[in-house]
C-alpha cells in the first residue's frame, strides 16, 4: 500500500476521529478531588502523614498549610464572601471565636457520639480530634551542659539566657495555651492574667526567641534549646526522630487543651470536606493521631503500649482544668495586653 493510499484511508475515516480528538484536547484532565485545609502544617501533629493517608484511602488531596490558628481565622474572615478553604484545624479558642463570627458550618461527623460533650460544639460547628499538654520541649544537647529546667521559675535564670522560645501568644494558639498554663501555675485566673504578663516581662529580660510559626525543626537543630510546646512534639522527636530531647511538665503545673476540626461555611468542596472530617475521627485517623503521640479524642484509640511512652501519670497529675468557653472569651484581650505590655 502506497503512502498516499494510507493517507486517503485515514482522511476518509477522519472526520469523526478528528472531531473526537478535538473534543478530548479541549477537555481538561480529571484531577483528584482536593480539599483545602487551613492550618494543617506538616511538622505539627504529623499532618504530613495524615494527609498522605487521606489521599491513599479516600483519593482526596489535602495540601499542607503552615498558617497558625490566628492566621487561619484572619484568612477566613478576609475570604468570608468567597471562601477558599473547606476545612480548618484550630486551637479550641480560635474555633469558638470562628463559630461566633459565623465562619463555620455545622457538621456532625461519623463517631460524633463518642466525643465527650465538653469537647464538641452542641450544634456541630466544631469538634475535638485530639489534645496535648503544655510543657518544656528541651534539646538536651543544645543546653551545653546546663541542667534540664524543671519549673517555670527555672526559665528566668540567667543561665538560660537566649535559650527559651515560645510562640507568639497574640496569634498562635500554642502561645496562648502556654500563657494560660504559666498564669494558672503562678496563681492567676482566667479573669486575671497579671501573673502571666509579669512572667513574660521577666522572661523578655532573658532574651527569649518568639517565632510566629511552628518551630519543631528549630528545636531539633538546637537553634531553640527550650520551647514551650505541647507534649506530642517532644515525643515525636524522641521516638521518631531519635533526638536527644526531653519533655518536662513544670513542677508548678500546666494545662492540657484540645485541637479541633470544623467545616468552613460556604466550603467550595463541602461533600469531600465532610469525608475528610469523618476520616479524622475514624479508627484509622484516630490511631494516626495516637501514633503521633497526641491524646486521641475517642477513648480506646490509644494503644496501651504506646501510652507507656508518655511521661508517668504522676507527672500528668500536675495538669489543671480550664473552662474552654472562658478561655476563648479572654484570648483577644490577653493578646492585646501582651502586645501592649510585653512585646
PDB file of C-alpha atoms in Angstrom, residues 16-312:
ATOM      1  CA  UNK A  16     -15.333  11.596  13.239  1.00  0.00           C
ATOM      2  CA  UNK A  17     -11.892  10.733  14.561  1.00  0.00           C
ATOM      3  CA  UNK A  18     -10.670  14.290  14.220  1.00  0.00           C
ATOM      4  CA  UNK A  19     -13.790  15.588  15.949  1.00  0.00           C
ATOM      5  CA  UNK A  20     -13.198  13.147  18.804  1.00  0.00           C
ATOM      6  CA  UNK A  21      -9.551  14.204  19.092  1.00  0.00           C
ATOM      7  CA  UNK A  22     -10.567  17.843  19.149  1.00  0.00           C
ATOM      8  CA  UNK A  23     -13.080  17.162  21.917  1.00  0.00           C
ATOM      9  CA  UNK A  24     -10.524  15.298  24.003  1.00  0.00           C
ATOM     10  CA  UNK A  25      -7.974  18.039  23.509  1.00  0.00           C
ATOM     11  CA  UNK A  26     -10.414  20.679  24.760  1.00  0.00           C
ATOM     12  CA  UNK A  27     -11.481  18.657  27.831  1.00  0.00           C
ATOM     13  CA  UNK A  28      -9.306  19.251  30.944  1.00  0.00           C
ATOM     14  CA  UNK A  29      -7.790  16.187  32.589  1.00  0.00           C
ATOM     15  CA  UNK A  30      -9.786  14.988  35.589  1.00  0.00           C
ATOM     16  CA  UNK A  31      -7.701  15.796  38.660  1.00  0.00           C
ATOM     17  CA  UNK A  32      -8.017  14.081  42.001  1.00  0.00           C
ATOM     18  CA  UNK A  33     -10.543  15.900  44.217  1.00  0.00           C
ATOM     19  CA  UNK A  34      -8.919  18.435  46.521  1.00  0.00           C
ATOM     20  CA  UNK A  35      -9.986  19.690  49.944  1.00  0.00           C
ATOM     21  CA  UNK A  36      -8.334  22.873  51.193  1.00  0.00           C
ATOM     22  CA  UNK A  37      -7.424  22.826  54.889  1.00  0.00           C
ATOM     23  CA  UNK A  38      -6.177  25.918  56.695  1.00  0.00           C
ATOM     24  CA  UNK A  39      -3.591  25.396  59.453  1.00  0.00           C
ATOM     25  CA  UNK A  40      -2.511  21.843  58.596  1.00  0.00           C
ATOM     26  CA  UNK A  41       1.294  22.195  58.903  1.00  0.00           C
ATOM     27  CA  UNK A  42       3.472  19.188  58.039  1.00  0.00           C
ATOM     28  CA  UNK A  43       5.627  19.418  61.172  1.00  0.00           C
ATOM     29  CA  UNK A  44       2.690  19.689  63.571  1.00  0.00           C
ATOM     30  CA  UNK A  45       0.851  16.599  64.842  1.00  0.00           C
ATOM     31  CA  UNK A  46       2.209  14.697  61.811  1.00  0.00           C
ATOM     32  CA  UNK A  47      -0.292  16.307  59.474  1.00  0.00           C
ATOM     33  CA  UNK A  48       2.069  15.269  56.679  1.00  0.00           C
ATOM     34  CA  UNK A  49       1.389  11.619  57.457  1.00  0.00           C
ATOM     35  CA  UNK A  50      -2.326  12.147  57.988  1.00  0.00           C
ATOM     36  CA  UNK A  51      -2.939  13.862  54.645  1.00  0.00           C
ATOM     37  CA  UNK A  52      -0.913  11.138  52.930  1.00  0.00           C
ATOM     38  CA  UNK A  53      -3.215   8.537  54.474  1.00  0.00           C
ATOM     39  CA  UNK A  54      -6.289  10.538  53.451  1.00  0.00           C
ATOM     40  CA  UNK A  55      -5.122  10.664  49.851  1.00  0.00           C
ATOM     41  CA  UNK A  56      -4.297   6.951  49.868  1.00  0.00           C
ATOM     42  CA  UNK A  57      -7.591   5.849  51.453  1.00  0.00           C
ATOM     43  CA  UNK A  58     -10.040   8.427  50.098  1.00  0.00           C
ATOM     44  CA  UNK A  59      -8.362   9.617  46.898  1.00  0.00           C
ATOM     45  CA  UNK A  60      -8.684  13.204  48.149  1.00  0.00           C
ATOM     46  CA  UNK A  61      -5.724  15.602  48.161  1.00  0.00           C
ATOM     47  CA  UNK A  62      -5.332  17.874  51.185  1.00  0.00           C
ATOM     48  CA  UNK A  63      -2.487  20.348  50.586  1.00  0.00           C
ATOM     49  CA  UNK A  64      -0.459  21.133  53.692  1.00  0.00           C
ATOM     50  CA  UNK A  65      -0.707  24.650  55.091  1.00  0.00           C
ATOM     51  CA  UNK A  66       1.578  26.492  57.517  1.00  0.00           C
ATOM     52  CA  UNK A  67      -0.818  29.041  58.973  1.00  0.00           C
ATOM     53  CA  UNK A  68      -1.319  29.102  62.718  1.00  0.00           C
ATOM     54  CA  UNK A  69      -4.760  29.308  64.329  1.00  0.00           C
ATOM     55  CA  UNK A  70      -4.921  33.099  64.456  1.00  0.00           C
ATOM     56  CA  UNK A  71      -3.744  33.464  60.873  1.00  0.00           C
ATOM     57  CA  UNK A  72      -6.264  30.865  59.709  1.00  0.00           C
ATOM     58  CA  UNK A  73      -9.181  32.708  61.313  1.00  0.00           C
ATOM     59  CA  UNK A  74      -7.988  36.032  59.870  1.00  0.00           C
ATOM     60  CA  UNK A  75      -7.882  34.447  56.408  1.00  0.00           C
ATOM     61  CA  UNK A  76     -11.381  33.013  56.813  1.00  0.00           C
ATOM     62  CA  UNK A  77     -12.653  36.477  57.732  1.00  0.00           C
ATOM     63  CA  UNK A  78     -10.949  38.016  54.682  1.00  0.00           C
ATOM     64  CA  UNK A  79     -12.493  35.356  52.415  1.00  0.00           C
ATOM     65  CA  UNK A  80     -15.917  35.332  54.061  1.00  0.00           C
ATOM     66  CA  UNK A  81     -17.741  36.373  50.866  1.00  0.00           C
ATOM     67  CA  UNK A  82     -15.800  33.982  48.648  1.00  0.00           C
ATOM     68  CA  UNK A  83     -14.478  31.050  50.719  1.00  0.00           C
ATOM     69  CA  UNK A  84     -11.348  29.226  49.605  1.00  0.00           C
ATOM     70  CA  UNK A  85     -10.878  26.785  52.494  1.00  0.00           C
ATOM     71  CA  UNK A  86     -13.083  23.746  53.008  1.00  0.00           C
ATOM     72  CA  UNK A  87     -11.988  22.665  56.477  1.00  0.00           C
ATOM     73  CA  UNK A  88      -9.921  24.222  59.217  1.00  0.00           C
ATOM     74  CA  UNK A  89      -7.852  22.864  62.108  1.00  0.00           C
ATOM     75  CA  UNK A  90      -7.754  25.175  65.112  1.00  0.00           C
ATOM     76  CA  UNK A  91      -6.887  25.527  68.726  1.00  0.00           C
ATOM     77  CA  UNK A  92     -10.101  25.354  70.723  1.00  0.00           C
ATOM     78  CA  UNK A  93     -10.301  29.073  71.491  1.00  0.00           C
ATOM     79  CA  UNK A  94      -9.931  30.057  67.840  1.00  0.00           C
ATOM     80  CA  UNK A  95     -12.640  27.563  66.892  1.00  0.00           C
ATOM     81  CA  UNK A  96     -15.088  29.061  69.377  1.00  0.00           C
ATOM     82  CA  UNK A  97     -14.264  32.530  68.033  1.00  0.00           C
ATOM     83  CA  UNK A  98     -14.682  31.414  64.421  1.00  0.00           C
ATOM     84  CA  UNK A  99     -18.071  29.874  65.187  1.00  0.00           C
ATOM     85  CA  UNK A 100     -19.287  33.066  66.853  1.00  0.00           C
ATOM     86  CA  UNK A 101     -18.157  35.092  63.830  1.00  0.00           C
ATOM     87  CA  UNK A 102     -20.226  32.882  61.520  1.00  0.00           C
ATOM     88  CA  UNK A 103     -17.216  31.445  59.690  1.00  0.00           C
ATOM     89  CA  UNK A 104     -18.069  27.761  60.246  1.00  0.00           C
ATOM     90  CA  UNK A 105     -20.868  25.459  59.135  1.00  0.00           C
ATOM     91  CA  UNK A 106     -22.463  22.769  61.314  1.00  0.00           C
ATOM     92  CA  UNK A 107     -21.480  19.189  60.629  1.00  0.00           C
ATOM     93  CA  UNK A 108     -21.604  16.196  62.970  1.00  0.00           C
ATOM     94  CA  UNK A 109     -19.121  13.647  61.611  1.00  0.00           C
ATOM     95  CA  UNK A 110     -19.080   9.898  61.984  1.00  0.00           C
ATOM     96  CA  UNK A 111     -18.339   8.857  65.601  1.00  0.00           C
ATOM     97  CA  UNK A 112     -19.813  12.139  66.858  1.00  0.00           C
ATOM     98  CA  UNK A 113     -21.427  10.325  69.790  1.00  0.00           C
ATOM     99  CA  UNK A 114     -18.019   9.117  71.011  1.00  0.00           C
ATOM    100  CA  UNK A 115     -16.739  12.673  71.554  1.00  0.00           C
ATOM    101  CA  UNK A 116     -17.179  13.890  75.159  1.00  0.00           C
ATOM    102  CA  UNK A 117     -19.824  16.588  75.441  1.00  0.00           C
ATOM    103  CA  UNK A 118     -17.415  19.280  76.632  1.00  0.00           C
ATOM    104  CA  UNK A 119     -15.121  18.644  73.639  1.00  0.00           C
ATOM    105  CA  UNK A 120     -17.596  19.462  70.865  1.00  0.00           C
ATOM    106  CA  UNK A 121     -19.985  22.233  69.931  1.00  0.00           C
ATOM    107  CA  UNK A 122     -23.539  21.007  70.599  1.00  0.00           C
ATOM    108  CA  UNK A 123     -24.660  22.144  67.131  1.00  0.00           C
ATOM    109  CA  UNK A 124     -21.662  20.662  65.331  1.00  0.00           C
ATOM    110  CA  UNK A 125     -19.759  23.842  64.495  1.00  0.00           C
ATOM    111  CA  UNK A 126     -16.513  22.275  65.774  1.00  0.00           C
ATOM    112  CA  UNK A 127     -15.326  19.036  67.364  1.00  0.00           C
ATOM    113  CA  UNK A 128     -12.115  17.911  69.053  1.00  0.00           C
ATOM    114  CA  UNK A 129      -9.908  15.356  67.372  1.00  0.00           C
ATOM    115  CA  UNK A 130      -7.031  15.225  69.879  1.00  0.00           C
ATOM    116  CA  UNK A 131      -5.369  17.111  72.728  1.00  0.00           C
ATOM    117  CA  UNK A 132      -1.944  17.927  74.095  1.00  0.00           C
ATOM    118  CA  UNK A 133      -0.294  19.050  77.335  1.00  0.00           C
ATOM    119  CA  UNK A 134       1.859  22.181  77.607  1.00  0.00           C
ATOM    120  CA  UNK A 135       5.400  21.837  78.947  1.00  0.00           C
ATOM    121  CA  UNK A 136       9.063  22.252  78.025  1.00  0.00           C
ATOM    122  CA  UNK A 137      10.350  20.674  74.810  1.00  0.00           C
ATOM    123  CA  UNK A 138      14.087  20.547  75.565  1.00  0.00           C
ATOM    124  CA  UNK A 139      17.027  19.762  73.289  1.00  0.00           C
ATOM    125  CA  UNK A 140      19.483  18.363  75.817  1.00  0.00           C
ATOM    126  CA  UNK A 141      22.496  18.682  73.511  1.00  0.00           C
ATOM    127  CA  UNK A 142      21.797  22.372  72.925  1.00  0.00           C
ATOM    128  CA  UNK A 143      21.873  23.081  76.677  1.00  0.00           C
ATOM    129  CA  UNK A 144      25.671  22.770  76.546  1.00  0.00           C
ATOM    130  CA  UNK A 145      25.892  21.022  79.908  1.00  0.00           C
ATOM    131  CA  UNK A 146      23.298  23.087  81.720  1.00  0.00           C
ATOM    132  CA  UNK A 147      20.656  21.145  83.697  1.00  0.00           C
ATOM    133  CA  UNK A 148      17.267  20.449  82.151  1.00  0.00           C
ATOM    134  CA  UNK A 149      14.868  23.066  83.598  1.00  0.00           C
ATOM    135  CA  UNK A 150      12.129  21.660  85.785  1.00  0.00           C
ATOM    136  CA  UNK A 151       9.992  24.677  86.631  1.00  0.00           C
ATOM    137  CA  UNK A 152       8.595  27.900  85.189  1.00  0.00           C
ATOM    138  CA  UNK A 153      10.906  29.721  87.604  1.00  0.00           C
ATOM    139  CA  UNK A 154      13.958  27.959  86.143  1.00  0.00           C
ATOM    140  CA  UNK A 155      13.416  29.556  82.733  1.00  0.00           C
ATOM    141  CA  UNK A 156      14.015  33.011  84.204  1.00  0.00           C
ATOM    142  CA  UNK A 157      17.518  32.101  85.385  1.00  0.00           C
ATOM    143  CA  UNK A 158      20.422  33.882  83.614  1.00  0.00           C
ATOM    144  CA  UNK A 159      21.963  30.550  82.638  1.00  0.00           C
ATOM    145  CA  UNK A 160      19.126  30.065  80.117  1.00  0.00           C
ATOM    146  CA  UNK A 161      19.524  33.492  78.509  1.00  0.00           C
ATOM    147  CA  UNK A 162      18.721  33.279  74.798  1.00  0.00           C
ATOM    148  CA  UNK A 163      17.724  29.630  75.106  1.00  0.00           C
ATOM    149  CA  UNK A 164      13.959  29.794  75.748  1.00  0.00           C
ATOM    150  CA  UNK A 165      11.404  30.039  72.960  1.00  0.00           C
ATOM    151  CA  UNK A 166       7.628  30.348  72.878  1.00  0.00           C
ATOM    152  CA  UNK A 167       5.209  31.011  70.047  1.00  0.00           C
ATOM    153  CA  UNK A 168       3.660  34.470  69.877  1.00  0.00           C
ATOM    154  CA  UNK A 169       0.670  34.373  72.299  1.00  0.00           C
ATOM    155  CA  UNK A 170      -1.111  37.123  70.351  1.00  0.00           C
ATOM    156  CA  UNK A 171      -1.580  34.915  67.288  1.00  0.00           C
ATOM    157  CA  UNK A 172      -0.621  31.249  67.845  1.00  0.00           C
ATOM    158  CA  UNK A 173      -2.859  29.013  69.955  1.00  0.00           C
ATOM    159  CA  UNK A 174       0.088  27.161  71.479  1.00  0.00           C
ATOM    160  CA  UNK A 175       1.467  30.548  72.564  1.00  0.00           C
ATOM    161  CA  UNK A 176      -1.796  31.457  74.276  1.00  0.00           C
ATOM    162  CA  UNK A 177      -2.008  27.970  75.786  1.00  0.00           C
ATOM    163  CA  UNK A 178       1.472  28.479  77.269  1.00  0.00           C
ATOM    164  CA  UNK A 179       0.367  31.808  78.733  1.00  0.00           C
ATOM    165  CA  UNK A 180      -2.689  30.185  80.307  1.00  0.00           C
ATOM    166  CA  UNK A 181      -0.514  27.408  81.721  1.00  0.00           C
ATOM    167  CA  UNK A 182       2.017  29.719  83.379  1.00  0.00           C
ATOM    168  CA  UNK A 183      -0.728  32.080  84.549  1.00  0.00           C
ATOM    169  CA  UNK A 184      -2.594  29.347  86.425  1.00  0.00           C
ATOM    170  CA  UNK A 185       0.630  27.827  87.705  1.00  0.00           C
ATOM    171  CA  UNK A 186       1.610  31.159  89.266  1.00  0.00           C
ATOM    172  CA  UNK A 187      -1.749  31.814  90.898  1.00  0.00           C
ATOM    173  CA  UNK A 188      -3.606  33.697  88.175  1.00  0.00           C
ATOM    174  CA  UNK A 189      -7.141  33.050  86.988  1.00  0.00           C
ATOM    175  CA  UNK A 190      -8.963  33.297  83.689  1.00  0.00           C
ATOM    176  CA  UNK A 191     -10.076  36.772  84.836  1.00  0.00           C
ATOM    177  CA  UNK A 192      -6.619  37.839  85.990  1.00  0.00           C
ATOM    178  CA  UNK A 193      -3.681  37.394  83.618  1.00  0.00           C
ATOM    179  CA  UNK A 194      -1.344  39.640  85.560  1.00  0.00           C
ATOM    180  CA  UNK A 195       0.903  36.736  86.680  1.00  0.00           C
ATOM    181  CA  UNK A 196       1.409  35.639  83.039  1.00  0.00           C
ATOM    182  CA  UNK A 197       2.082  39.182  81.803  1.00  0.00           C
ATOM    183  CA  UNK A 198       4.578  39.752  84.588  1.00  0.00           C
ATOM    184  CA  UNK A 199       6.218  36.398  83.847  1.00  0.00           C
ATOM    185  CA  UNK A 200       6.671  37.206  80.150  1.00  0.00           C
ATOM    186  CA  UNK A 201       8.066  40.641  81.024  1.00  0.00           C
ATOM    187  CA  UNK A 202      10.654  38.927  83.227  1.00  0.00           C
ATOM    188  CA  UNK A 203      11.357  36.331  80.544  1.00  0.00           C
ATOM    189  CA  UNK A 204      11.872  39.116  77.992  1.00  0.00           C
ATOM    190  CA  UNK A 205      14.895  40.235  80.009  1.00  0.00           C
ATOM    191  CA  UNK A 206      16.354  36.785  79.312  1.00  0.00           C
ATOM    192  CA  UNK A 207      16.285  37.320  75.520  1.00  0.00           C
ATOM    193  CA  UNK A 208      13.672  34.714  74.535  1.00  0.00           C
ATOM    194  CA  UNK A 209      13.046  33.577  70.961  1.00  0.00           C
ATOM    195  CA  UNK A 210       9.446  34.322  69.889  1.00  0.00           C
ATOM    196  CA  UNK A 211       8.546  32.828  66.486  1.00  0.00           C
ATOM    197  CA  UNK A 212       5.059  33.023  64.982  1.00  0.00           C
ATOM    198  CA  UNK A 213       5.143  29.595  63.323  1.00  0.00           C
ATOM    199  CA  UNK A 214       5.608  26.000  64.390  1.00  0.00           C
ATOM    200  CA  UNK A 215       9.247  25.584  65.433  1.00  0.00           C
ATOM    201  CA  UNK A 216       9.800  21.838  65.682  1.00  0.00           C
ATOM    202  CA  UNK A 217      12.780  21.823  63.315  1.00  0.00           C
ATOM    203  CA  UNK A 218      14.392  24.735  65.144  1.00  0.00           C
ATOM    204  CA  UNK A 219      14.356  22.755  68.388  1.00  0.00           C
ATOM    205  CA  UNK A 220      15.867  19.691  66.740  1.00  0.00           C
ATOM    206  CA  UNK A 221      18.614  21.803  65.189  1.00  0.00           C
ATOM    207  CA  UNK A 222      19.394  23.354  68.567  1.00  0.00           C
ATOM    208  CA  UNK A 223      18.527  26.867  67.431  1.00  0.00           C
ATOM    209  CA  UNK A 224      15.827  26.909  70.127  1.00  0.00           C
ATOM    210  CA  UNK A 225      17.120  24.771  73.025  1.00  0.00           C
ATOM    211  CA  UNK A 226      13.943  25.070  75.132  1.00  0.00           C
ATOM    212  CA  UNK A 227      10.484  25.607  73.636  1.00  0.00           C
ATOM    213  CA  UNK A 228       7.157  25.998  75.415  1.00  0.00           C
ATOM    214  CA  UNK A 229       5.159  23.464  73.461  1.00  0.00           C
ATOM    215  CA  UNK A 230       2.794  20.505  73.542  1.00  0.00           C
ATOM    216  CA  UNK A 231       3.999  17.101  74.678  1.00  0.00           C
ATOM    217  CA  UNK A 232       3.296  15.374  71.366  1.00  0.00           C
ATOM    218  CA  UNK A 233       6.003  17.315  69.557  1.00  0.00           C
ATOM    219  CA  UNK A 234       8.616  16.265  72.098  1.00  0.00           C
ATOM    220  CA  UNK A 235       7.537  12.616  72.000  1.00  0.00           C
ATOM    221  CA  UNK A 236       7.721  12.652  68.216  1.00  0.00           C
ATOM    222  CA  UNK A 237      11.280  13.984  68.424  1.00  0.00           C
ATOM    223  CA  UNK A 238      12.255  11.291  70.910  1.00  0.00           C
ATOM    224  CA  UNK A 239      10.668   8.250  69.278  1.00  0.00           C
ATOM    225  CA  UNK A 240      10.550   9.104  65.570  1.00  0.00           C
ATOM    226  CA  UNK A 241      13.495  11.410  65.016  1.00  0.00           C
ATOM    227  CA  UNK A 242      15.600   9.804  67.784  1.00  0.00           C
ATOM    228  CA  UNK A 243      16.753  13.205  69.008  1.00  0.00           C
ATOM    229  CA  UNK A 244      18.299  13.749  72.423  1.00  0.00           C
ATOM    230  CA  UNK A 245      15.342  15.714  73.721  1.00  0.00           C
ATOM    231  CA  UNK A 246      13.139  15.609  76.800  1.00  0.00           C
ATOM    232  CA  UNK A 247       9.636  16.742  77.707  1.00  0.00           C
ATOM    233  CA  UNK A 248       9.111  18.358  81.101  1.00  0.00           C
ATOM    234  CA  UNK A 249       5.827  19.097  82.856  1.00  0.00           C
ATOM    235  CA  UNK A 250       6.764  22.041  85.110  1.00  0.00           C
ATOM    236  CA  UNK A 251       6.586  21.489  88.830  1.00  0.00           C
ATOM    237  CA  UNK A 252       4.177  24.411  89.369  1.00  0.00           C
ATOM    238  CA  UNK A 253       1.602  22.926  86.996  1.00  0.00           C
ATOM    239  CA  UNK A 254       0.271  23.203  83.452  1.00  0.00           C
ATOM    240  CA  UNK A 255      -2.821  22.703  81.259  1.00  0.00           C
ATOM    241  CA  UNK A 256      -3.992  20.251  78.594  1.00  0.00           C
ATOM    242  CA  UNK A 257      -6.071  21.614  75.708  1.00  0.00           C
ATOM    243  CA  UNK A 258      -7.805  20.208  72.618  1.00  0.00           C
ATOM    244  CA  UNK A 259      -7.351  20.918  68.938  1.00  0.00           C
ATOM    245  CA  UNK A 260     -10.446  20.778  66.783  1.00  0.00           C
ATOM    246  CA  UNK A 261     -11.673  20.493  63.197  1.00  0.00           C
ATOM    247  CA  UNK A 262     -14.537  22.302  61.518  1.00  0.00           C
ATOM    248  CA  UNK A 263     -16.295  22.669  58.190  1.00  0.00           C
ATOM    249  CA  UNK A 264     -15.906  26.146  56.682  1.00  0.00           C
ATOM    250  CA  UNK A 265     -19.130  27.986  55.892  1.00  0.00           C
ATOM    251  CA  UNK A 266     -19.599  28.030  52.120  1.00  0.00           C
ATOM    252  CA  UNK A 267     -16.862  25.418  51.606  1.00  0.00           C
ATOM    253  CA  UNK A 268     -16.317  25.033  47.832  1.00  0.00           C
ATOM    254  CA  UNK A 269     -15.926  21.255  48.136  1.00  0.00           C
ATOM    255  CA  UNK A 270     -18.265  20.501  51.034  1.00  0.00           C
ATOM    256  CA  UNK A 271     -19.082  16.891  50.131  1.00  0.00           C
ATOM    257  CA  UNK A 272     -15.425  15.836  50.019  1.00  0.00           C
ATOM    258  CA  UNK A 273     -14.653  18.049  53.016  1.00  0.00           C
ATOM    259  CA  UNK A 274     -17.124  16.049  55.110  1.00  0.00           C
ATOM    260  CA  UNK A 275     -15.353  12.835  54.089  1.00  0.00           C
ATOM    261  CA  UNK A 276     -12.065  14.298  55.323  1.00  0.00           C
ATOM    262  CA  UNK A 277     -13.640  15.335  58.632  1.00  0.00           C
ATOM    263  CA  UNK A 278     -15.104  11.839  59.043  1.00  0.00           C
ATOM    264  CA  UNK A 279     -11.648  10.406  58.441  1.00  0.00           C
ATOM    265  CA  UNK A 280     -10.053  12.391  61.284  1.00  0.00           C
ATOM    266  CA  UNK A 281     -12.372  10.596  63.712  1.00  0.00           C
ATOM    267  CA  UNK A 282     -12.258   7.194  62.050  1.00  0.00           C
ATOM    268  CA  UNK A 283     -10.471   4.253  63.676  1.00  0.00           C
ATOM    269  CA  UNK A 284      -7.513   4.750  61.348  1.00  0.00           C
ATOM    270  CA  UNK A 285      -7.474   8.526  61.682  1.00  0.00           C
ATOM    271  CA  UNK A 286      -7.578   8.413  65.474  1.00  0.00           C
ATOM    272  CA  UNK A 287      -4.894   5.720  65.558  1.00  0.00           C
ATOM    273  CA  UNK A 288      -2.711   8.004  63.457  1.00  0.00           C
ATOM    274  CA  UNK A 289      -3.031  10.825  65.980  1.00  0.00           C
ATOM    275  CA  UNK A 290      -2.106   8.400  68.752  1.00  0.00           C
ATOM    276  CA  UNK A 291       0.936   7.263  66.775  1.00  0.00           C
ATOM    277  CA  UNK A 292       1.904  10.946  66.566  1.00  0.00           C
ATOM    278  CA  UNK A 293       1.765  10.986  70.401  1.00  0.00           C
ATOM    279  CA  UNK A 294      -1.394  13.043  70.733  1.00  0.00           C
ATOM    280  CA  UNK A 295      -4.260  12.066  73.006  1.00  0.00           C
ATOM    281  CA  UNK A 296      -6.999  10.993  70.565  1.00  0.00           C
ATOM    282  CA  UNK A 297     -10.462  12.222  71.489  1.00  0.00           C
ATOM    283  CA  UNK A 298     -12.091   8.802  71.113  1.00  0.00           C
ATOM    284  CA  UNK A 299     -11.450   6.699  74.173  1.00  0.00           C
ATOM    285  CA  UNK A 300      -9.760   3.424  73.377  1.00  0.00           C
ATOM    286  CA  UNK A 301      -7.923   4.766  70.329  1.00  0.00           C
ATOM    287  CA  UNK A 302      -4.662   4.970  72.261  1.00  0.00           C
ATOM    288  CA  UNK A 303      -2.711   1.704  72.185  1.00  0.00           C
ATOM    289  CA  UNK A 304      -1.719   0.768  75.773  1.00  0.00           C
ATOM    290  CA  UNK A 305       1.853   0.028  74.681  1.00  0.00           C
ATOM    291  CA  UNK A 306       2.051   3.440  73.023  1.00  0.00           C
ATOM    292  CA  UNK A 307       0.732   5.127  76.160  1.00  0.00           C
ATOM    293  CA  UNK A 308       3.738   3.768  78.057  1.00  0.00           C
ATOM    294  CA  UNK A 309       5.981   6.097  76.036  1.00  0.00           C
ATOM    295  CA  UNK A 310       4.385   9.139  77.676  1.00  0.00           C
ATOM    296  CA  UNK A 311       5.616  10.581  80.967  1.00  0.00           C
ATOM    297  CA  UNK A 312       4.234   8.781  84.044  1.00  0.00           C
TER     298      UNK A 312
END
